[in-house]
């Protein structure tokens, strides 16, 4: 029977995790141009430099770009024009895109601001920024334009834009924009589908040194890491959670697996590649687990994560 204290702790944990999720969602819900008067776009005095500072720069910063650091936006980078000759003499003429975006010193996107009256879906403006993207000193696969009303994004390998984003409703379509030109989207788009790690979340919340009780949590993957250690994973409150347990706990673990899945789990863990992966909900199974946050943060090329250490299977 589940004790009252375990139920109380479980409810407190649900509250804390839900609070963190709500804080993250509220931060994402902040209106980017809540106090901006879009009527100014109709003024003939509102030029492309204003679009760059008032519209494009805030968008790029919210996407994660800064004038410094790993995800860098380089303003007004002068690059030599490759085609300008007068007679037989080469003349140094420079073309200057508004922003060149880099991730880890890799050029990923060039983007230009235009005045609100300019067409940024086709024509000379698009051709101009395309010439920046294919320039030998730039060579990006993606390029874009912003006229204050819209942001258009192109691929050098496609004629039509791959995305048109209305600035007036940019908050409603932010996820799509983020999945198109954020630093992660342009360098490692598979990470966009990663869930945040539960262990790291709890460590940051300061609830690492307590037992965490999970009731009926669905297990979809189990890996035998070596002769003495195992790990399994699940999803909890939209967070990825990993559980590590030892060879000494294996028998207890197997006793809690449904009988109709026990044999295939054992066979998978003791035959190459020493892994059980559920390919459907029917192949998952639920466990009751008591665990503690592990002592060592693990890292791979894509993320940091902090596994939980199983205390017992309940």
PDB file of C-alpha atoms in Angstrom:
ATOM      1  CA  UNK A   1       0.000   0.000   0.000  1.00  0.00           C
ATOM      2  CA  UNK A   2       1.284   3.469  -0.885  1.00  0.00           C
ATOM      3  CA  UNK A   3       1.922   5.546   2.217  1.00  0.00           C
ATOM      4  CA  UNK A   4       0.408   8.983   2.763  1.00  0.00           C
ATOM      5  CA  UNK A   5       3.888  10.526   2.854  1.00  0.00           C
ATOM      6  CA  UNK A   6       4.709   9.118  -0.584  1.00  0.00           C
ATOM      7  CA  UNK A   7       1.465  10.506  -1.969  1.00  0.00           C
ATOM      8  CA  UNK A   8       2.208  13.927  -0.461  1.00  0.00           C
ATOM      9  CA  UNK A   9       5.717  13.926  -1.910  1.00  0.00           C
ATOM     10  CA  UNK A  10       4.425  12.887  -5.309  1.00  0.00           C
ATOM     11  CA  UNK A  11       1.939  15.765  -5.279  1.00  0.00           C
ATOM     12  CA  UNK A  12       4.657  18.243  -4.263  1.00  0.00           C
ATOM     13  CA  UNK A  13       6.892  16.995  -7.065  1.00  0.00           C
ATOM     14  CA  UNK A  14       4.072  17.309  -9.592  1.00  0.00           C
ATOM     15  CA  UNK A  15       3.510  20.886  -8.421  1.00  0.00           C
ATOM     16  CA  UNK A  16       7.193  21.848  -8.710  1.00  0.00           C
ATOM     17  CA  UNK A  17       7.660  20.341 -12.155  1.00  0.00           C
ATOM     18  CA  UNK A  18       4.393  21.853 -13.380  1.00  0.00           C
ATOM     19  CA  UNK A  19       5.503  25.226 -12.011  1.00  0.00           C
ATOM     20  CA  UNK A  20       8.739  25.054 -13.973  1.00  0.00           C
ATOM     21  CA  UNK A  21       6.893  24.076 -17.150  1.00  0.00           C
ATOM     22  CA  UNK A  22       4.471  26.982 -16.678  1.00  0.00           C
ATOM     23  CA  UNK A  23       7.348  29.427 -16.134  1.00  0.00           C
ATOM     24  CA  UNK A  24       8.995  28.289 -19.359  1.00  0.00           C
ATOM     25  CA  UNK A  25       5.705  28.571 -21.251  1.00  0.00           C
ATOM     26  CA  UNK A  26       5.041  32.048 -19.849  1.00  0.00           C
ATOM     27  CA  UNK A  27       8.507  33.174 -20.941  1.00  0.00           C
ATOM     28  CA  UNK A  28       7.824  31.892 -24.437  1.00  0.00           C
ATOM     29  CA  UNK A  29       4.403  33.609 -24.434  1.00  0.00           C
ATOM     30  CA  UNK A  30       5.898  37.091 -23.900  1.00  0.00           C
ATOM     31  CA  UNK A  31       4.798  39.258 -26.825  1.00  0.00           C
ATOM     32  CA  UNK A  32       7.772  40.341 -28.895  1.00  0.00           C
ATOM     33  CA  UNK A  33       6.189  43.506 -30.310  1.00  0.00           C
ATOM     34  CA  UNK A  34       3.477  44.085 -27.727  1.00  0.00           C
ATOM     35  CA  UNK A  35       4.264  47.807 -27.420  1.00  0.00           C
ATOM     36  CA  UNK A  36       5.223  48.428 -31.033  1.00  0.00           C
ATOM     37  CA  UNK A  37       2.909  50.591 -33.162  1.00  0.00           C
ATOM     38  CA  UNK A  38       2.847  48.891 -36.558  1.00  0.00           C
ATOM     39  CA  UNK A  39       1.158  51.953 -38.059  1.00  0.00           C
ATOM     40  CA  UNK A  40       4.634  53.480 -38.330  1.00  0.00           C
ATOM     41  CA  UNK A  41       5.358  51.048 -41.165  1.00  0.00           C
ATOM     42  CA  UNK A  42       3.085  53.162 -43.359  1.00  0.00           C
ATOM     43  CA  UNK A  43       5.231  56.255 -42.901  1.00  0.00           C
ATOM     44  CA  UNK A  44       7.436  57.104 -45.928  1.00  0.00           C
ATOM     45  CA  UNK A  45      10.160  58.090 -43.462  1.00  0.00           C
ATOM     46  CA  UNK A  46      10.337  54.597 -41.990  1.00  0.00           C
ATOM     47  CA  UNK A  47      13.249  53.070 -43.916  1.00  0.00           C
ATOM     48  CA  UNK A  48      15.162  49.809 -43.932  1.00  0.00           C
ATOM     49  CA  UNK A  49      17.547  50.899 -41.164  1.00  0.00           C
ATOM     50  CA  UNK A  50      14.546  51.309 -38.856  1.00  0.00           C
ATOM     51  CA  UNK A  51      13.241  47.879 -39.873  1.00  0.00           C
ATOM     52  CA  UNK A  52      16.631  46.405 -39.040  1.00  0.00           C
ATOM     53  CA  UNK A  53      16.802  47.954 -35.570  1.00  0.00           C
ATOM     54  CA  UNK A  54      13.130  47.802 -34.540  1.00  0.00           C
ATOM     55  CA  UNK A  55      12.020  44.507 -36.095  1.00  0.00           C
ATOM     56  CA  UNK A  56      14.824  42.283 -37.335  1.00  0.00           C
ATOM     57  CA  UNK A  57      17.277  42.703 -34.463  1.00  0.00           C
ATOM     58  CA  UNK A  58      14.760  41.790 -31.693  1.00  0.00           C
ATOM     59  CA  UNK A  59      13.677  38.721 -33.678  1.00  0.00           C
ATOM     60  CA  UNK A  60      17.254  37.512 -34.114  1.00  0.00           C
ATOM     61  CA  UNK A  61      18.051  38.072 -30.442  1.00  0.00           C
ATOM     62  CA  UNK A  62      14.995  36.125 -29.320  1.00  0.00           C
ATOM     63  CA  UNK A  63      16.057  33.305 -31.630  1.00  0.00           C
ATOM     64  CA  UNK A  64      19.323  33.149 -29.685  1.00  0.00           C
ATOM     65  CA  UNK A  65      21.758  35.236 -31.724  1.00  0.00           C
ATOM     66  CA  UNK A  66      23.982  37.902 -30.166  1.00  0.00           C
ATOM     67  CA  UNK A  67      26.762  40.218 -31.410  1.00  0.00           C
ATOM     68  CA  UNK A  68      29.195  37.918 -29.579  1.00  0.00           C
ATOM     69  CA  UNK A  69      29.528  34.317 -28.470  1.00  0.00           C
ATOM     70  CA  UNK A  70      28.798  31.020 -30.191  1.00  0.00           C
ATOM     71  CA  UNK A  71      25.590  32.114 -31.945  1.00  0.00           C
ATOM     72  CA  UNK A  72      26.783  35.335 -33.492  1.00  0.00           C
ATOM     73  CA  UNK A  73      25.116  37.952 -35.665  1.00  0.00           C
ATOM     74  CA  UNK A  74      27.677  39.975 -37.592  1.00  0.00           C
ATOM     75  CA  UNK A  75      26.316  43.318 -38.717  1.00  0.00           C
ATOM     76  CA  UNK A  76      27.227  44.922 -42.040  1.00  0.00           C
ATOM     77  CA  UNK A  77      30.027  42.564 -43.022  1.00  0.00           C
ATOM     78  CA  UNK A  78      31.757  44.027 -46.083  1.00  0.00           C
ATOM     79  CA  UNK A  79      32.484  41.452 -48.769  1.00  0.00           C
ATOM     80  CA  UNK A  80      34.168  42.202 -52.113  1.00  0.00           C
ATOM     81  CA  UNK A  81      31.927  42.216 -55.160  1.00  0.00           C
ATOM     82  CA  UNK A  82      33.203  39.412 -57.411  1.00  0.00           C
ATOM     83  CA  UNK A  83      32.019  40.776 -60.759  1.00  0.00           C
ATOM     84  CA  UNK A  84      33.073  44.433 -60.967  1.00  0.00           C
ATOM     85  CA  UNK A  85      35.676  45.398 -63.573  1.00  0.00           C
ATOM     86  CA  UNK A  86      36.204  48.684 -65.404  1.00  0.00           C
ATOM     87  CA  UNK A  87      38.027  47.860 -68.613  1.00  0.00           C
ATOM     88  CA  UNK A  88      40.687  45.340 -67.663  1.00  0.00           C
ATOM     89  CA  UNK A  89      41.146  46.759 -64.171  1.00  0.00           C
ATOM     90  CA  UNK A  90      39.619  45.134 -61.122  1.00  0.00           C
ATOM     91  CA  UNK A  91      38.002  47.667 -58.790  1.00  0.00           C
ATOM     92  CA  UNK A  92      37.406  46.988 -55.119  1.00  0.00           C
ATOM     93  CA  UNK A  93      33.686  47.427 -54.615  1.00  0.00           C
ATOM     94  CA  UNK A  94      32.076  45.935 -51.533  1.00  0.00           C
ATOM     95  CA  UNK A  95      28.584  44.616 -50.909  1.00  0.00           C
ATOM     96  CA  UNK A  96      27.281  44.694 -47.356  1.00  0.00           C
ATOM     97  CA  UNK A  97      24.500  42.411 -46.071  1.00  0.00           C
ATOM     98  CA  UNK A  98      22.763  43.600 -42.914  1.00  0.00           C
ATOM     99  CA  UNK A  99      23.390  40.439 -40.920  1.00  0.00           C
ATOM    100  CA  UNK A 100      25.532  37.371 -41.357  1.00  0.00           C
ATOM    101  CA  UNK A 101      24.605  34.730 -38.775  1.00  0.00           C
ATOM    102  CA  UNK A 102      27.181  32.255 -37.516  1.00  0.00           C
ATOM    103  CA  UNK A 103      27.069  29.230 -35.225  1.00  0.00           C
ATOM    104  CA  UNK A 104      30.465  28.080 -33.964  1.00  0.00           C
ATOM    105  CA  UNK A 105      32.097  30.254 -36.659  1.00  0.00           C
ATOM    106  CA  UNK A 106      30.079  28.495 -39.376  1.00  0.00           C
ATOM    107  CA  UNK A 107      28.093  30.809 -41.655  1.00  0.00           C
ATOM    108  CA  UNK A 108      24.468  29.643 -41.519  1.00  0.00           C
ATOM    109  CA  UNK A 109      22.249  32.495 -42.748  1.00  0.00           C
ATOM    110  CA  UNK A 110      22.504  35.899 -44.382  1.00  0.00           C
ATOM    111  CA  UNK A 111      19.537  38.222 -43.929  1.00  0.00           C
ATOM    112  CA  UNK A 112      18.750  41.739 -45.110  1.00  0.00           C
ATOM    113  CA  UNK A 113      16.300  44.386 -43.957  1.00  0.00           C
ATOM    114  CA  UNK A 114      14.232  46.288 -46.515  1.00  0.00           C
ATOM    115  CA  UNK A 115      11.786  49.148 -46.209  1.00  0.00           C
ATOM    116  CA  UNK A 116       8.131  48.212 -45.596  1.00  0.00           C
ATOM    117  CA  UNK A 117       7.150  49.026 -49.183  1.00  0.00           C
ATOM    118  CA  UNK A 118       9.648  46.569 -50.700  1.00  0.00           C
ATOM    119  CA  UNK A 119       8.759  43.151 -52.130  1.00  0.00           C
ATOM    120  CA  UNK A 120      10.702  40.438 -50.309  1.00  0.00           C
ATOM    121  CA  UNK A 121       9.082  37.390 -51.885  1.00  0.00           C
ATOM    122  CA  UNK A 122      10.505  37.735 -55.390  1.00  0.00           C
ATOM    123  CA  UNK A 123      12.375  40.094 -57.663  1.00  0.00           C
ATOM    124  CA  UNK A 124      15.531  42.157 -57.328  1.00  0.00           C
ATOM    125  CA  UNK A 125      15.646  42.201 -53.519  1.00  0.00           C
ATOM    126  CA  UNK A 126      15.580  38.422 -53.312  1.00  0.00           C
ATOM    127  CA  UNK A 127      18.184  38.199 -56.071  1.00  0.00           C
ATOM    128  CA  UNK A 128      20.431  40.586 -54.163  1.00  0.00           C
ATOM    129  CA  UNK A 129      20.420  38.542 -50.951  1.00  0.00           C
ATOM    130  CA  UNK A 130      20.822  35.327 -52.938  1.00  0.00           C
ATOM    131  CA  UNK A 131      24.039  36.810 -54.347  1.00  0.00           C
ATOM    132  CA  UNK A 132      25.237  37.329 -50.776  1.00  0.00           C
ATOM    133  CA  UNK A 133      24.433  33.738 -49.829  1.00  0.00           C
ATOM    134  CA  UNK A 134      26.430  32.229 -52.705  1.00  0.00           C
ATOM    135  CA  UNK A 135      29.349  34.639 -52.382  1.00  0.00           C
ATOM    136  CA  UNK A 136      32.671  32.772 -51.890  1.00  0.00           C
ATOM    137  CA  UNK A 137      33.224  34.580 -48.582  1.00  0.00           C
ATOM    138  CA  UNK A 138      29.753  33.694 -47.275  1.00  0.00           C
ATOM    139  CA  UNK A 139      28.407  30.424 -48.735  1.00  0.00           C
ATOM    140  CA  UNK A 140      25.276  29.842 -46.680  1.00  0.00           C
ATOM    141  CA  UNK A 141      22.521  27.412 -47.588  1.00  0.00           C
ATOM    142  CA  UNK A 142      19.858  29.783 -46.293  1.00  0.00           C
ATOM    143  CA  UNK A 143      19.089  33.454 -46.763  1.00  0.00           C
ATOM    144  CA  UNK A 144      16.266  35.779 -45.827  1.00  0.00           C
ATOM    145  CA  UNK A 145      14.727  39.225 -45.932  1.00  0.00           C
ATOM    146  CA  UNK A 146      12.567  41.330 -43.617  1.00  0.00           C
ATOM    147  CA  UNK A 147      10.524  44.405 -44.557  1.00  0.00           C
ATOM    148  CA  UNK A 148       8.931  44.915 -41.156  1.00  0.00           C
ATOM    149  CA  UNK A 149       5.699  43.304 -42.292  1.00  0.00           C
ATOM    150  CA  UNK A 150       7.045  39.884 -43.228  1.00  0.00           C
ATOM    151  CA  UNK A 151      10.128  37.736 -42.905  1.00  0.00           C
ATOM    152  CA  UNK A 152      10.849  35.585 -45.941  1.00  0.00           C
ATOM    153  CA  UNK A 153      13.294  32.682 -45.739  1.00  0.00           C
ATOM    154  CA  UNK A 154      14.844  30.969 -48.755  1.00  0.00           C
ATOM    155  CA  UNK A 155      17.072  28.005 -49.481  1.00  0.00           C
ATOM    156  CA  UNK A 156      19.713  28.418 -52.171  1.00  0.00           C
ATOM    157  CA  UNK A 157      18.522  25.114 -53.645  1.00  0.00           C
ATOM    158  CA  UNK A 158      14.852  26.151 -54.022  1.00  0.00           C
ATOM    159  CA  UNK A 159      13.189  28.881 -56.061  1.00  0.00           C
ATOM    160  CA  UNK A 160      10.198  29.567 -53.822  1.00  0.00           C
ATOM    161  CA  UNK A 161      10.563  30.710 -50.204  1.00  0.00           C
ATOM    162  CA  UNK A 162      10.571  27.906 -47.652  1.00  0.00           C
ATOM    163  CA  UNK A 163       8.817  30.148 -45.153  1.00  0.00           C
ATOM    164  CA  UNK A 164       6.899  33.426 -45.031  1.00  0.00           C
ATOM    165  CA  UNK A 165       6.307  34.736 -41.511  1.00  0.00           C
ATOM    166  CA  UNK A 166       3.886  37.565 -40.794  1.00  0.00           C
ATOM    167  CA  UNK A 167       5.511  39.889 -38.254  1.00  0.00           C
ATOM    168  CA  UNK A 168       2.071  40.979 -36.973  1.00  0.00           C
ATOM    169  CA  UNK A 169       1.379  37.407 -35.821  1.00  0.00           C
ATOM    170  CA  UNK A 170       4.943  36.306 -35.184  1.00  0.00           C
ATOM    171  CA  UNK A 171       4.207  35.157 -31.626  1.00  0.00           C
ATOM    172  CA  UNK A 172       1.558  32.717 -32.826  1.00  0.00           C
ATOM    173  CA  UNK A 173       3.976  31.297 -35.411  1.00  0.00           C
ATOM    174  CA  UNK A 174       7.131  31.509 -33.329  1.00  0.00           C
ATOM    175  CA  UNK A 175       7.669  27.768 -33.081  1.00  0.00           C
ATOM    176  CA  UNK A 176       7.701  27.442 -36.865  1.00  0.00           C
ATOM    177  CA  UNK A 177      10.149  30.343 -37.222  1.00  0.00           C
ATOM    178  CA  UNK A 178      12.354  28.843 -34.493  1.00  0.00           C
ATOM    179  CA  UNK A 179      12.338  25.511 -36.299  1.00  0.00           C
ATOM    180  CA  UNK A 180      13.429  27.269 -39.480  1.00  0.00           C
ATOM    181  CA  UNK A 181      16.269  29.672 -38.597  1.00  0.00           C
ATOM    182  CA  UNK A 182      17.246  29.230 -34.941  1.00  0.00           C
ATOM    183  CA  UNK A 183      20.868  28.197 -34.286  1.00  0.00           C
ATOM    184  CA  UNK A 184      19.770  24.631 -33.536  1.00  0.00           C
ATOM    185  CA  UNK A 185      17.527  24.446 -36.606  1.00  0.00           C
ATOM    186  CA  UNK A 186      20.357  25.528 -38.904  1.00  0.00           C
ATOM    187  CA  UNK A 187      23.032  23.245 -37.443  1.00  0.00           C
ATOM    188  CA  UNK A 188      21.447  20.254 -35.709  1.00  0.00           C
ATOM    189  CA  UNK A 189      17.693  20.192 -36.374  1.00  0.00           C
ATOM    190  CA  UNK A 190      17.231  16.740 -34.834  1.00  0.00           C
ATOM    191  CA  UNK A 191      17.727  18.374 -31.415  1.00  0.00           C
ATOM    192  CA  UNK A 192      14.499  20.325 -31.872  1.00  0.00           C
ATOM    193  CA  UNK A 193      12.615  17.188 -30.898  1.00  0.00           C
ATOM    194  CA  UNK A 194      14.664  16.547 -27.752  1.00  0.00           C
ATOM    195  CA  UNK A 195      12.843  16.841 -24.438  1.00  0.00           C
ATOM    196  CA  UNK A 196      14.560  18.611 -21.516  1.00  0.00           C
ATOM    197  CA  UNK A 197      16.152  16.297 -18.980  1.00  0.00           C
ATOM    198  CA  UNK A 198      14.231  15.571 -15.771  1.00  0.00           C
ATOM    199  CA  UNK A 199      17.342  15.080 -13.637  1.00  0.00           C
ATOM    200  CA  UNK A 200      18.862  18.418 -14.623  1.00  0.00           C
ATOM    201  CA  UNK A 201      15.508  20.087 -14.040  1.00  0.00           C
ATOM    202  CA  UNK A 202      15.318  18.745 -10.488  1.00  0.00           C
ATOM    203  CA  UNK A 203      18.932  19.693  -9.800  1.00  0.00           C
ATOM    204  CA  UNK A 204      18.198  23.278 -10.841  1.00  0.00           C
ATOM    205  CA  UNK A 205      15.053  23.325  -8.701  1.00  0.00           C
ATOM    206  CA  UNK A 206      17.017  22.167  -5.663  1.00  0.00           C
ATOM    207  CA  UNK A 207      15.079  18.928  -5.170  1.00  0.00           C
ATOM    208  CA  UNK A 208      17.927  16.525  -5.856  1.00  0.00           C
ATOM    209  CA  UNK A 209      18.547  15.128  -2.369  1.00  0.00           C
ATOM    210  CA  UNK A 210      15.183  13.446  -1.878  1.00  0.00           C
ATOM    211  CA  UNK A 211      13.533  10.251  -3.050  1.00  0.00           C
ATOM    212  CA  UNK A 212      11.516  10.586  -6.243  1.00  0.00           C
ATOM    213  CA  UNK A 213       8.624   8.139  -6.487  1.00  0.00           C
ATOM    214  CA  UNK A 214       7.151   7.307  -9.884  1.00  0.00           C
ATOM    215  CA  UNK A 215       3.931   5.312 -10.050  1.00  0.00           C
ATOM    216  CA  UNK A 216       2.938   3.623 -13.281  1.00  0.00           C
ATOM    217  CA  UNK A 217       5.674   5.277 -15.337  1.00  0.00           C
ATOM    218  CA  UNK A 218       5.947   3.828 -18.836  1.00  0.00           C
ATOM    219  CA  UNK A 219       9.323   2.375 -19.822  1.00  0.00           C
ATOM    220  CA  UNK A 220      10.179   2.390 -23.524  1.00  0.00           C
ATOM    221  CA  UNK A 221      13.910   1.620 -23.592  1.00  0.00           C
ATOM    222  CA  UNK A 222      16.346  -0.471 -21.532  1.00  0.00           C
ATOM    223  CA  UNK A 223      20.072  -0.757 -22.236  1.00  0.00           C
ATOM    224  CA  UNK A 224      22.705  -2.995 -20.709  1.00  0.00           C
ATOM    225  CA  UNK A 225      25.649  -0.578 -20.492  1.00  0.00           C
ATOM    226  CA  UNK A 226      28.147  -3.172 -19.243  1.00  0.00           C
ATOM    227  CA  UNK A 227      28.202  -6.346 -17.139  1.00  0.00           C
ATOM    228  CA  UNK A 228      27.210  -4.438 -14.017  1.00  0.00           C
ATOM    229  CA  UNK A 229      25.041  -1.475 -15.054  1.00  0.00           C
ATOM    230  CA  UNK A 230      21.730  -0.926 -16.824  1.00  0.00           C
ATOM    231  CA  UNK A 231      19.762   2.156 -17.803  1.00  0.00           C
ATOM    232  CA  UNK A 232      16.188   2.749 -18.932  1.00  0.00           C
ATOM    233  CA  UNK A 233      14.239   5.781 -20.074  1.00  0.00           C
ATOM    234  CA  UNK A 234      10.763   7.252 -20.005  1.00  0.00           C
ATOM    235  CA  UNK A 235       8.904  10.551 -20.316  1.00  0.00           C
ATOM    236  CA  UNK A 236       7.557  12.401 -17.273  1.00  0.00           C
ATOM    237  CA  UNK A 237       5.722  15.749 -17.476  1.00  0.00           C
ATOM    238  CA  UNK A 238       7.184  16.428 -20.939  1.00  0.00           C
ATOM    239  CA  UNK A 239      10.684  15.731 -19.608  1.00  0.00           C
ATOM    240  CA  UNK A 240      12.968  12.854 -20.542  1.00  0.00           C
ATOM    241  CA  UNK A 241      13.978  10.825 -17.501  1.00  0.00           C
ATOM    242  CA  UNK A 242      16.690   8.156 -17.282  1.00  0.00           C
ATOM    243  CA  UNK A 243      16.942   5.504 -14.562  1.00  0.00           C
ATOM    244  CA  UNK A 244      20.202   3.688 -13.819  1.00  0.00           C
ATOM    245  CA  UNK A 245      20.265   0.436 -11.861  1.00  0.00           C
ATOM    246  CA  UNK A 246      22.830  -2.259 -11.110  1.00  0.00           C
ATOM    247  CA  UNK A 247      23.241  -5.970 -11.723  1.00  0.00           C
ATOM    248  CA  UNK A 248      22.280  -6.584  -8.094  1.00  0.00           C
ATOM    249  CA  UNK A 249      18.879  -4.988  -8.804  1.00  0.00           C
ATOM    250  CA  UNK A 250      18.282  -6.876 -12.048  1.00  0.00           C
ATOM    251  CA  UNK A 251      16.302  -9.745 -10.502  1.00  0.00           C
ATOM    252  CA  UNK A 252      14.033  -7.325  -8.660  1.00  0.00           C
ATOM    253  CA  UNK A 253      13.560  -5.338 -11.873  1.00  0.00           C
ATOM    254  CA  UNK A 254      12.626  -8.442 -13.878  1.00  0.00           C
ATOM    255  CA  UNK A 255      10.094  -9.528 -11.260  1.00  0.00           C
ATOM    256  CA  UNK A 256       8.177  -6.289 -11.808  1.00  0.00           C
ATOM    257  CA  UNK A 257       8.001  -6.625 -15.592  1.00  0.00           C
ATOM    258  CA  UNK A 258       4.717  -8.092 -16.872  1.00  0.00           C
ATOM    259  CA  UNK A 259       5.095 -11.815 -17.426  1.00  0.00           C
ATOM    260  CA  UNK A 260       4.249 -11.614 -21.129  1.00  0.00           C
ATOM    261  CA  UNK A 261       7.168  -9.220 -21.737  1.00  0.00           C
ATOM    262  CA  UNK A 262       9.740 -10.644 -19.353  1.00  0.00           C
ATOM    263  CA  UNK A 263      11.263 -13.200 -21.711  1.00  0.00           C
ATOM    264  CA  UNK A 264      11.830 -10.800 -24.603  1.00  0.00           C
ATOM    265  CA  UNK A 265      13.347  -8.200 -22.264  1.00  0.00           C
ATOM    266  CA  UNK A 266      15.802 -10.759 -20.862  1.00  0.00           C
ATOM    267  CA  UNK A 267      16.702 -12.001 -24.328  1.00  0.00           C
ATOM    268  CA  UNK A 268      17.226  -8.444 -25.593  1.00  0.00           C
ATOM    269  CA  UNK A 269      19.487  -7.484 -22.690  1.00  0.00           C
ATOM    270  CA  UNK A 270      21.694 -10.563 -22.980  1.00  0.00           C
ATOM    271  CA  UNK A 271      21.993 -10.686 -26.764  1.00  0.00           C
ATOM    272  CA  UNK A 272      23.639  -8.114 -29.007  1.00  0.00           C
ATOM    273  CA  UNK A 273      22.975  -5.138 -29.156  1.00  0.00           C
ATOM    274  CA  UNK A 274      21.996  -5.604 -25.461  1.00  0.00           C
ATOM    275  CA  UNK A 275      19.017  -3.283 -25.719  1.00  0.00           C
ATOM    276  CA  UNK A 276      15.237  -3.481 -25.468  1.00  0.00           C
ATOM    277  CA  UNK A 277      13.371  -0.812 -27.428  1.00  0.00           C
ATOM    278  CA  UNK A 278       9.606  -0.559 -27.478  1.00  0.00           C
ATOM    279  CA  UNK A 279       8.378   0.300 -30.950  1.00  0.00           C
ATOM    280  CA  UNK A 280       4.767   0.850 -29.892  1.00  0.00           C
ATOM    281  CA  UNK A 281       2.735   1.620 -26.788  1.00  0.00           C
ATOM    282  CA  UNK A 282       1.822  -2.063 -26.543  1.00  0.00           C
ATOM    283  CA  UNK A 283       5.498  -2.971 -26.152  1.00  0.00           C
ATOM    284  CA  UNK A 284       6.024  -0.508 -23.283  1.00  0.00           C
ATOM    285  CA  UNK A 285       5.284  -1.480 -19.698  1.00  0.00           C
ATOM    286  CA  UNK A 286       4.615   0.427 -16.493  1.00  0.00           C
ATOM    287  CA  UNK A 287       6.717   0.288 -13.338  1.00  0.00           C
ATOM    288  CA  UNK A 288       6.621   1.810  -9.872  1.00  0.00           C
ATOM    289  CA  UNK A 289      10.084   3.191  -9.132  1.00  0.00           C
ATOM    290  CA  UNK A 290      11.722   4.971  -6.221  1.00  0.00           C
ATOM    291  CA  UNK A 291      14.905   6.755  -7.263  1.00  0.00           C
ATOM    292  CA  UNK A 292      17.313   9.543  -6.415  1.00  0.00           C
ATOM    293  CA  UNK A 293      19.037  12.078  -8.616  1.00  0.00           C
ATOM    294  CA  UNK A 294      22.435  10.732  -9.665  1.00  0.00           C
ATOM    295  CA  UNK A 295      25.751  12.206  -8.641  1.00  0.00           C
ATOM    296  CA  UNK A 296      27.324  12.807 -12.041  1.00  0.00           C
ATOM    297  CA  UNK A 297      26.063  14.785 -15.030  1.00  0.00           C
ATOM    298  CA  UNK A 298      26.527  12.851 -18.265  1.00  0.00           C
ATOM    299  CA  UNK A 299      27.357  14.541 -21.562  1.00  0.00           C
ATOM    300  CA  UNK A 300      27.315  13.651 -25.214  1.00  0.00           C
ATOM    301  CA  UNK A 301      27.787  15.721 -28.348  1.00  0.00           C
ATOM    302  CA  UNK A 302      24.182  16.923 -28.211  1.00  0.00           C
ATOM    303  CA  UNK A 303      23.207  17.451 -24.577  1.00  0.00           C
ATOM    304  CA  UNK A 304      23.867  17.128 -20.858  1.00  0.00           C
ATOM    305  CA  UNK A 305      21.662  14.876 -18.762  1.00  0.00           C
ATOM    306  CA  UNK A 306      21.524  13.609 -15.197  1.00  0.00           C
ATOM    307  CA  UNK A 307      20.237  10.041 -14.714  1.00  0.00           C
ATOM    308  CA  UNK A 308      18.344   8.983 -11.621  1.00  0.00           C
ATOM    309  CA  UNK A 309      19.679   6.072  -9.565  1.00  0.00           C
ATOM    310  CA  UNK A 310      17.050   3.456  -8.735  1.00  0.00           C
ATOM    311  CA  UNK A 311      16.609   2.837  -5.005  1.00  0.00           C
ATOM    312  CA  UNK A 312      14.067   0.072  -5.483  1.00  0.00           C
ATOM    313  CA  UNK A 313      11.203  -1.149  -7.636  1.00  0.00           C
ATOM    314  CA  UNK A 314       7.961  -0.895  -5.702  1.00  0.00           C
TER     315      UNK A 314
END
